[in-house]
Coordinates of C-alpha atoms and ligand atoms in Angstrom, one line a residue:
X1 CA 115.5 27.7 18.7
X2 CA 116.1 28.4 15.0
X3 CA 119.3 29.8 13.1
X4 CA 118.4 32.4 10.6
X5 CA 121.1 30.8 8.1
X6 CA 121.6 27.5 8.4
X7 CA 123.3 25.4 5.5
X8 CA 122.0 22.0 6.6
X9 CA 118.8 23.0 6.3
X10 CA 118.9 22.5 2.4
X11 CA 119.5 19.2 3.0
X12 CA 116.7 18.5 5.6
X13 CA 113.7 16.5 4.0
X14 CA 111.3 19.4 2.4
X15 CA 108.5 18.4 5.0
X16 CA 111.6 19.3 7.8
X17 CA 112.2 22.3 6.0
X18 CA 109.2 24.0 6.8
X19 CA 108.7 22.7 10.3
X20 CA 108.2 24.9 13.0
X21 CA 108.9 23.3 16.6
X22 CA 105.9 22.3 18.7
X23 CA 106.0 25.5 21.3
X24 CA 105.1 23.9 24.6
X25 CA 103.7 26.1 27.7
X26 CA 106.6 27.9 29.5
X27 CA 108.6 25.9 32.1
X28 CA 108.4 27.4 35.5
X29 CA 112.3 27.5 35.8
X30 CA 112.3 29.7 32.4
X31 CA 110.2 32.1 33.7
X32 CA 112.4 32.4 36.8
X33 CA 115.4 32.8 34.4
X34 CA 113.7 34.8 32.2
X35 CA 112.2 37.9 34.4
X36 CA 113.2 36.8 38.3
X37 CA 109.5 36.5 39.8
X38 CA 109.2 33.9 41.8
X39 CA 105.9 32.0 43.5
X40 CA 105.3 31.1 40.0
X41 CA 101.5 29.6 38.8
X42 CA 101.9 27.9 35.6
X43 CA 98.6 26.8 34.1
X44 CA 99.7 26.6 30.6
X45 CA 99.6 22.2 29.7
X46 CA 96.6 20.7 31.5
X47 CA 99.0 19.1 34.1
X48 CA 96.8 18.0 36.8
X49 CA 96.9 20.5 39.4
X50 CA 97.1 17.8 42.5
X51 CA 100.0 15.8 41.3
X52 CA 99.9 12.0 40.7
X53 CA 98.9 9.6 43.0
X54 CA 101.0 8.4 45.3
X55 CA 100.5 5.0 44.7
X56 CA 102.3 5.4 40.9
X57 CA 105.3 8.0 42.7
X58 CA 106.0 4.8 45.6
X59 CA 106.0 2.5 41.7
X60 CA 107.9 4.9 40.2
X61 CA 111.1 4.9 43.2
X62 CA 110.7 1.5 43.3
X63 CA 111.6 0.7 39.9
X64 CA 114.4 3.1 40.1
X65 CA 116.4 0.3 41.7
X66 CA 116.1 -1.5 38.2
X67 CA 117.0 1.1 35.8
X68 CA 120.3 -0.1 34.7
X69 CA 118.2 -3.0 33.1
X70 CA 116.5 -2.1 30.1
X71 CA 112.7 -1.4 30.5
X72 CA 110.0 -4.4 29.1
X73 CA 110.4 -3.5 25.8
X74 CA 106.6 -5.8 25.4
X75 CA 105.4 -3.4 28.0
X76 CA 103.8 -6.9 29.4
X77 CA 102.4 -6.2 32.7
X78 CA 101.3 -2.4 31.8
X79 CA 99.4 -3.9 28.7
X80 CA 98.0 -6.2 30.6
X81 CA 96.3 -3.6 32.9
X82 CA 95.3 -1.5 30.6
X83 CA 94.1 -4.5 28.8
X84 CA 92.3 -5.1 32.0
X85 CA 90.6 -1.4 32.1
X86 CA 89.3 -1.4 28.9
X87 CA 88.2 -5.3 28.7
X88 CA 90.0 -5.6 25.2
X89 CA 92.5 -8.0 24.5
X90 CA 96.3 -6.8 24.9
X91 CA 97.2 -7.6 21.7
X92 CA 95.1 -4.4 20.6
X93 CA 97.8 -2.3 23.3
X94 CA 100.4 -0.3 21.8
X95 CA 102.1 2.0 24.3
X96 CA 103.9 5.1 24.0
X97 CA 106.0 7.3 25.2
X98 CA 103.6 9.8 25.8
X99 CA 100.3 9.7 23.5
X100 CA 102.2 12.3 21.5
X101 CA 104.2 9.0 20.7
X102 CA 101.2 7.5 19.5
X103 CA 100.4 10.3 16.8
X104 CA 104.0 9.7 15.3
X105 CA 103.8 6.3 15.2
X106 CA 100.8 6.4 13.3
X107 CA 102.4 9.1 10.8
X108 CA 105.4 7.1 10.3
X109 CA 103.2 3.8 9.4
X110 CA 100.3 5.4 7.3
X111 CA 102.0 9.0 5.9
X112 CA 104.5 10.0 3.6
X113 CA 104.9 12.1 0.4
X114 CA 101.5 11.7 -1.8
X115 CA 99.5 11.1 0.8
X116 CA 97.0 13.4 2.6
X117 CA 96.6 13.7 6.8
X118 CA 93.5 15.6 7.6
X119 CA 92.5 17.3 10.8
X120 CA 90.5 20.7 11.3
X121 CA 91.7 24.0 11.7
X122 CA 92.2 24.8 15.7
X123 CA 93.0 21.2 15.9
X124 CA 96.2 19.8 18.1
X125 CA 99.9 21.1 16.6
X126 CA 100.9 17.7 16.7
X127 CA 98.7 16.6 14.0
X128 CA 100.4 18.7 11.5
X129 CA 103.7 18.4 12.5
X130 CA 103.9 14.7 12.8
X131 CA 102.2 14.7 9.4
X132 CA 104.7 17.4 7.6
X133 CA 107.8 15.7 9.5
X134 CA 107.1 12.9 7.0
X135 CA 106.4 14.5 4.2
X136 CA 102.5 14.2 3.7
X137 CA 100.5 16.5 2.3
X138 CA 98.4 18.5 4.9
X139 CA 95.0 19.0 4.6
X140 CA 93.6 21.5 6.8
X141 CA 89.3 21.6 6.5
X142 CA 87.4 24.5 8.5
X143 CA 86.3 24.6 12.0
X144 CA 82.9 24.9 12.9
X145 CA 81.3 28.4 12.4
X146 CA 81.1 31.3 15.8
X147 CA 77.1 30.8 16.0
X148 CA 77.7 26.8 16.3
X149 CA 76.7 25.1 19.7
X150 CA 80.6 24.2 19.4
X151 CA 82.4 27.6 18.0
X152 CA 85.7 26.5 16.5
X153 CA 85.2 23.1 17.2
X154 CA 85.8 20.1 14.6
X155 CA 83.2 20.0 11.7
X156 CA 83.6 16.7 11.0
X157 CA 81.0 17.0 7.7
X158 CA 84.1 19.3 6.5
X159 CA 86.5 17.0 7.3
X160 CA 84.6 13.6 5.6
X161 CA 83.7 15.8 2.7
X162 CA 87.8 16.3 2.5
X163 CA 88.9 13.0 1.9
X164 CA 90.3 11.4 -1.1
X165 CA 91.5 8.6 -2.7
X166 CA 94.9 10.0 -0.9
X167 CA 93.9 10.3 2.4
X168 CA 95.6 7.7 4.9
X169 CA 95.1 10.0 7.9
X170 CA 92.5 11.7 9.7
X171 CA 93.4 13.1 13.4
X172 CA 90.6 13.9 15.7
X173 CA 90.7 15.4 19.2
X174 CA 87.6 15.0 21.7
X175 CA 87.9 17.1 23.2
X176 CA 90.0 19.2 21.4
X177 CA 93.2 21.5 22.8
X178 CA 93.3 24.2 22.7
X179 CA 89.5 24.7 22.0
X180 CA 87.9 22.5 24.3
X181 CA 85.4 21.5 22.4
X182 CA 83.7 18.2 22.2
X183 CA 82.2 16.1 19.5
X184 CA 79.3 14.0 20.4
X185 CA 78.5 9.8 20.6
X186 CA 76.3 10.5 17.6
X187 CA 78.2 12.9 15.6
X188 CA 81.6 10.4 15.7
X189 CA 79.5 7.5 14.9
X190 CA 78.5 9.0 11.8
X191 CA 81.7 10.2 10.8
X192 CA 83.0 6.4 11.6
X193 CA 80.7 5.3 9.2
X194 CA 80.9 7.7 6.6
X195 CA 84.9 7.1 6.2
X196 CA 86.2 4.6 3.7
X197 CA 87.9 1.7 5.9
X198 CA 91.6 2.8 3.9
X199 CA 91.8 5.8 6.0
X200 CA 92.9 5.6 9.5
X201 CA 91.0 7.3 11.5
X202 CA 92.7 8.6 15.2
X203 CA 90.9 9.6 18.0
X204 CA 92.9 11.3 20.6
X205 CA 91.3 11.5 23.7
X206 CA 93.7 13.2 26.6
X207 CA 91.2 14.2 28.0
X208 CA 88.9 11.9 27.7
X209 CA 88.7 11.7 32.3
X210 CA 87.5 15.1 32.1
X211 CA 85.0 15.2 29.2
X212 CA 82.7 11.8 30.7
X213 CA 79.8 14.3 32.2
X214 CA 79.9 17.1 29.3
X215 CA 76.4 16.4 27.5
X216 CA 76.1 13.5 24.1
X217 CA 79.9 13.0 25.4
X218 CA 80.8 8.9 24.6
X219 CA 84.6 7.7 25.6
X220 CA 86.0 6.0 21.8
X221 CA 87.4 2.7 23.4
X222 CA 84.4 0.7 22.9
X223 CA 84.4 1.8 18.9
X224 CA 87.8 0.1 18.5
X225 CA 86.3 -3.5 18.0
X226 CA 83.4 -2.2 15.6
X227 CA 86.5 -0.1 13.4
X228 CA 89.0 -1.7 12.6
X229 CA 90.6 1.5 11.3
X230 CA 90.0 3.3 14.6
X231 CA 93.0 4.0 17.1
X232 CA 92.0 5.8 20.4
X233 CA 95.0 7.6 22.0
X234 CA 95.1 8.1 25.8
X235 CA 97.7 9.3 28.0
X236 CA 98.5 9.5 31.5
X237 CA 99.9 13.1 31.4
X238 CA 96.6 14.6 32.1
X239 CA 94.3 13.6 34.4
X240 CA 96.6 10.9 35.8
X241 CA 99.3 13.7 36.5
X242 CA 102.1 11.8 34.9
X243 CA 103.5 14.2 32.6
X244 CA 107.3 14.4 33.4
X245 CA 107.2 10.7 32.7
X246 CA 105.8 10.3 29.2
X247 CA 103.2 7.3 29.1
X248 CA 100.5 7.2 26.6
X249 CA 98.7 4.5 25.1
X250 CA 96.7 3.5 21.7
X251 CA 93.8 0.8 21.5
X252 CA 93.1 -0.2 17.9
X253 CA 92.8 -3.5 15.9
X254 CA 95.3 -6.0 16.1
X255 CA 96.3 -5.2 12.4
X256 CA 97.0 -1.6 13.4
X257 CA 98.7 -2.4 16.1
X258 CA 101.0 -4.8 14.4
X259 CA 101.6 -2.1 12.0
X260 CA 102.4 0.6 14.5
X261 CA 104.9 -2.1 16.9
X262 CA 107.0 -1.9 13.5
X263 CA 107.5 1.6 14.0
X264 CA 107.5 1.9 17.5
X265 CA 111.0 3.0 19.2
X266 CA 112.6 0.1 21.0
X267 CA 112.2 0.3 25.3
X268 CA 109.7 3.8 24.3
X269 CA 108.7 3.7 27.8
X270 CA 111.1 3.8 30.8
X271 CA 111.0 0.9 34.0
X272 CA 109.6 4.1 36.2
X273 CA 107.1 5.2 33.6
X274 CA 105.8 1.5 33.2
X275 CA 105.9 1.0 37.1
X276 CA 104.1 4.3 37.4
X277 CA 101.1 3.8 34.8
X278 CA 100.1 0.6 36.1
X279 CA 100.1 1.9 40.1
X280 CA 97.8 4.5 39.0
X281 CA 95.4 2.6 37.0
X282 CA 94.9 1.1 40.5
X283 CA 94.2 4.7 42.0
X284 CA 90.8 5.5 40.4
X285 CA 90.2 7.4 43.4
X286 CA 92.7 9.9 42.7
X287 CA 91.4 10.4 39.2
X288 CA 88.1 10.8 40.6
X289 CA 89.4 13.3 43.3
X290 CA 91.0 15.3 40.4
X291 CA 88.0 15.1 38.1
X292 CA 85.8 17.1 41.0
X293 CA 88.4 19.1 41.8
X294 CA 88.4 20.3 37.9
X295 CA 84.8 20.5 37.7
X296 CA 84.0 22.8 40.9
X297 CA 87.1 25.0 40.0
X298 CA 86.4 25.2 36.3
X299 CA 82.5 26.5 37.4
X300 CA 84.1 29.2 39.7
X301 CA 86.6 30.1 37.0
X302 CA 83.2 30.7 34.7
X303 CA 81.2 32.5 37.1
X304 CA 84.2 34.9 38.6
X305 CA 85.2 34.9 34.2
X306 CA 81.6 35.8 33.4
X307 CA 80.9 38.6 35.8
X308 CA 84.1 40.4 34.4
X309 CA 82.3 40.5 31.1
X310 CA 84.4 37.7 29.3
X311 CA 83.8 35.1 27.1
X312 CA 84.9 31.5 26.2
X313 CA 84.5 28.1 24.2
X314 CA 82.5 25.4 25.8
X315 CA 85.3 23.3 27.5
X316 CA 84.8 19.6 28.1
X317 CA 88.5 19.5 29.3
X318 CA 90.4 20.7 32.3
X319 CA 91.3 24.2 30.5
X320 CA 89.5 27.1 29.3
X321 CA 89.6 28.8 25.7
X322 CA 89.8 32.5 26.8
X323 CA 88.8 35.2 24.3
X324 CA 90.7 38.3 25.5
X325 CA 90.8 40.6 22.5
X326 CA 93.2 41.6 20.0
X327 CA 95.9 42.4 22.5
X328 CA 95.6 38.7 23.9
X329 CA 99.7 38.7 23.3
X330 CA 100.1 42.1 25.3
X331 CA 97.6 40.2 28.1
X332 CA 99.8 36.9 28.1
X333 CA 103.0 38.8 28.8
X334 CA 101.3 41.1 31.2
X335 CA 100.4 37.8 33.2
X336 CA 104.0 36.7 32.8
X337 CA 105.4 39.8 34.6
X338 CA 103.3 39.0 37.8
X339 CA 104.1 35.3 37.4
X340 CA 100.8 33.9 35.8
X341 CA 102.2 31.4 32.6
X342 CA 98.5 30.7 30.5
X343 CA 99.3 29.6 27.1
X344 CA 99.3 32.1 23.7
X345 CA 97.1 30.2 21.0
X346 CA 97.5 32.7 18.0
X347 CA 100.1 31.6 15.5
X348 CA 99.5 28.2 13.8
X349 CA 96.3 27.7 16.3
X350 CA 94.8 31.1 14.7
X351 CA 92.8 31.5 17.9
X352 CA 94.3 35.3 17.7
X353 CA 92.3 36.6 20.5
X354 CA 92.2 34.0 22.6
X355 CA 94.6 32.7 25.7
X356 CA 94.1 29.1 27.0
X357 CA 94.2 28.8 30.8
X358 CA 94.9 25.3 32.7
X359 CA 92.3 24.9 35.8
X360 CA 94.5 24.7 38.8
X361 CA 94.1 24.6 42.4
X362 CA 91.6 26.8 43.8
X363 CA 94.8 29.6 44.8
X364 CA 96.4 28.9 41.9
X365 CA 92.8 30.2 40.0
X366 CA 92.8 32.9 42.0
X367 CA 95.9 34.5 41.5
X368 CA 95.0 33.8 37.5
X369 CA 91.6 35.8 38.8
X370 CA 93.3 38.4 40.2
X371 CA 95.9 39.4 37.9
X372 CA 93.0 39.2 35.2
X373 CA 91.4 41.5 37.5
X374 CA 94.5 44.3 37.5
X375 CA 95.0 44.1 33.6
X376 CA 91.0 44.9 33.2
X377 CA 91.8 47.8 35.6
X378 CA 94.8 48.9 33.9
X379 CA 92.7 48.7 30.6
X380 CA 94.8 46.4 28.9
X381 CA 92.4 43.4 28.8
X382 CA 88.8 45.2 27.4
X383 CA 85.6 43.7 28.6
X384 CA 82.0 44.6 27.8
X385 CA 80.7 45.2 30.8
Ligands
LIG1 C1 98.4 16.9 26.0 C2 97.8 16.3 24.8 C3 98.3 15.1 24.3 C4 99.4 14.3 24.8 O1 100.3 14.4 25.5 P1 101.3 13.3 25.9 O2 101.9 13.9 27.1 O3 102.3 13.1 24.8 O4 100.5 12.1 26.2 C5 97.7 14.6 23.1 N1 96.7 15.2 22.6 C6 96.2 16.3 23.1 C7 95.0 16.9 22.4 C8 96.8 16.9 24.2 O5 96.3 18.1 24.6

């Protein structure tokens, strides 16, 4: 939503200013609204396609009978598991009300006018916008070249050779959305060592479930007791199919997380949300389950993708950066009509002609496939044969 005159906005913060909402996927029920298809296949946020486990929705209904309490506002018990998981004291927990959360609370602690946040181009919206909302200065450094092993991916030599005296920020995502695109064990701890320890350094893995098998690939959580400027984000919107209920997580230093506890929004994460996390940490299973499902789908998605003609970025993650062509926003509404949502990633991603797709369930894929299939034949989506 934005009004074309609006007073107020003169008096909005100039970082506020020149904000432009986060634009998430399309909700199913807007699409209904919208153009009146139904049997509707959204694979446009990386939700997991099977749902969470049971285990967390029996926590979840559970706590429900508590939630004219206020939640833990400590987050105790769900810092103690995930304390637990990761075999790092809890003290080094902060959670979140999402991992988007996460990336605010660390902008509100470490940015502000003067001082520089860095990410690469193609990186996560949130970066910037969390940034800009308070004021920083944003420091966008170039992604890696079309003949690199990771097209578009972070250069992180760009990014270290970007910082300054001013720089309190760097946000990287490995893997990244909407790219996909993964940084290797070696290449982070170089980067790690190159930065100056007066920069914080995040290191947002979502995906981070997903990503274990693709090759050099090294999970950061281990790295948070060697840098004490390093704080991992993970969330339990993706692979642990909790979206609708906003949990995240960071692991850092004590001192960080001290810092970022000021900030934090009291009771940031609901009774049901808590209840819900720590059920399915105890469900590895279904995170396995969900893990397979993602990588047999996301090989038949390449192989049906590839005989078409069609190309893509490597993906360690549970979507797929889709070059389509210069009519990639003709394409995305196309798919819209016969009730496919994917997600545009032109505008501020400046992936043009590209569309990122979700991996869903194996029918869900297919009706993707098919009305893929009926735009090539129409001749609205070009591929080299
Ligand atoms: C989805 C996503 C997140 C976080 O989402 P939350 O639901 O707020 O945890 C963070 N970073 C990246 C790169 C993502 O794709």
């Amino acid at each position: 939503m934005s009004l074309s005159s609006n007073f107020f906005c003169d008096l909005a913060t100039p970082g506020v200013q020149a904000l432009q909402p986060y634009q998430p996927g399309k909700p199913i029920e807007e699409l209904q609204r919208e153009f009146g298809v139904s049997d509707i296949v959204k694979l446009a946020s990386n939700e997991n396609p099977l749902g969470p486990s049971p285990k967390a929705v029996a926590a979840a209904q559970e706590a429900l009978a508590e939630i004219h309490r206020y939640p833990d506002g400590n987050g105790y018990l769900l810092r103690q598991a995930l304390a637990a998981h990761h075999d790092i004291d809890p003290i080094c927990v902060t959670m979140g009300s999402g991992s988007n959360d996460l990336l605010e609370m660390v902008a509100r602690a470490f940015l502000g006018p003067g001082r520089e946040a860095g990410f690469a181009r193609h990186a996560f919206a949130i970066y910037a916008i969390a940034s800009q909302a308070v004021g920083a200065t944003l420091v966008q450094t170039p992604a890696n070249p079309p003949d690199h092993a990771q097209p578009c991916g972070h250069d992180l030599d760009a990014m270290q050779a970007a910082i300054t005296a001013n720089t309190r920020v760097v946000f990287i995502a490995n893997p990244n959305n909407p790219t996909g695109t993964w940084l290797t064990a070696e290449e982070l701890e170089r980067f790690f060592a190159s930065v100056p320890r007066d920069v914080i350094i995040v290191l947002d893995e979502a995906y981070v479930e997903y990503a274990e098998a693709a090759p050099g690939y090294r999970q950061g959580a281990d790295w948070v007791r060697r840098y004490p400027n390093l704080v991992v984000t993970r969330t339990f919107s993706k692979a642990y199919g909790l979206a609708g209920l906003r949990v995240g997580y960071g692991l850092s230093s004590p001192e960080v997380a001290d810092l970022l506890d000021r900030v934090r929004m009291p009771f940031n994460v609901s009774i049901p949300a808590q209840a819900a996390a720590i059920a399915a940490l105890t469900d590895q299973v279904h995170v396995q389950t969900s893990v397979e499902l993602n990588r047999k789908e996301m090989a038949r998605l390449q192989d049906v993708l590839g005989a078409m003609g069609l190309s893509w970025l490597p993906s360690a993650g549970n979507f797929l950066c889709l070059r389509v062509g210069p009519r990639a926003g003709d394409i995305y509404q196309a798919l819209l009509r016969q009730g496919v949502i994917v997600r545009p990633v032109g505008g501020g991603y400046q992936l043009d002609e590209f569309l990122r797709v979700s991996v869903g369930l194996p029918r869900e894929n297919d009706r993707f496939l098919a009305a893929l299939a009926s735009l090539r034949d129409q001749g609205l989506l070009e591929v080299s044969p």
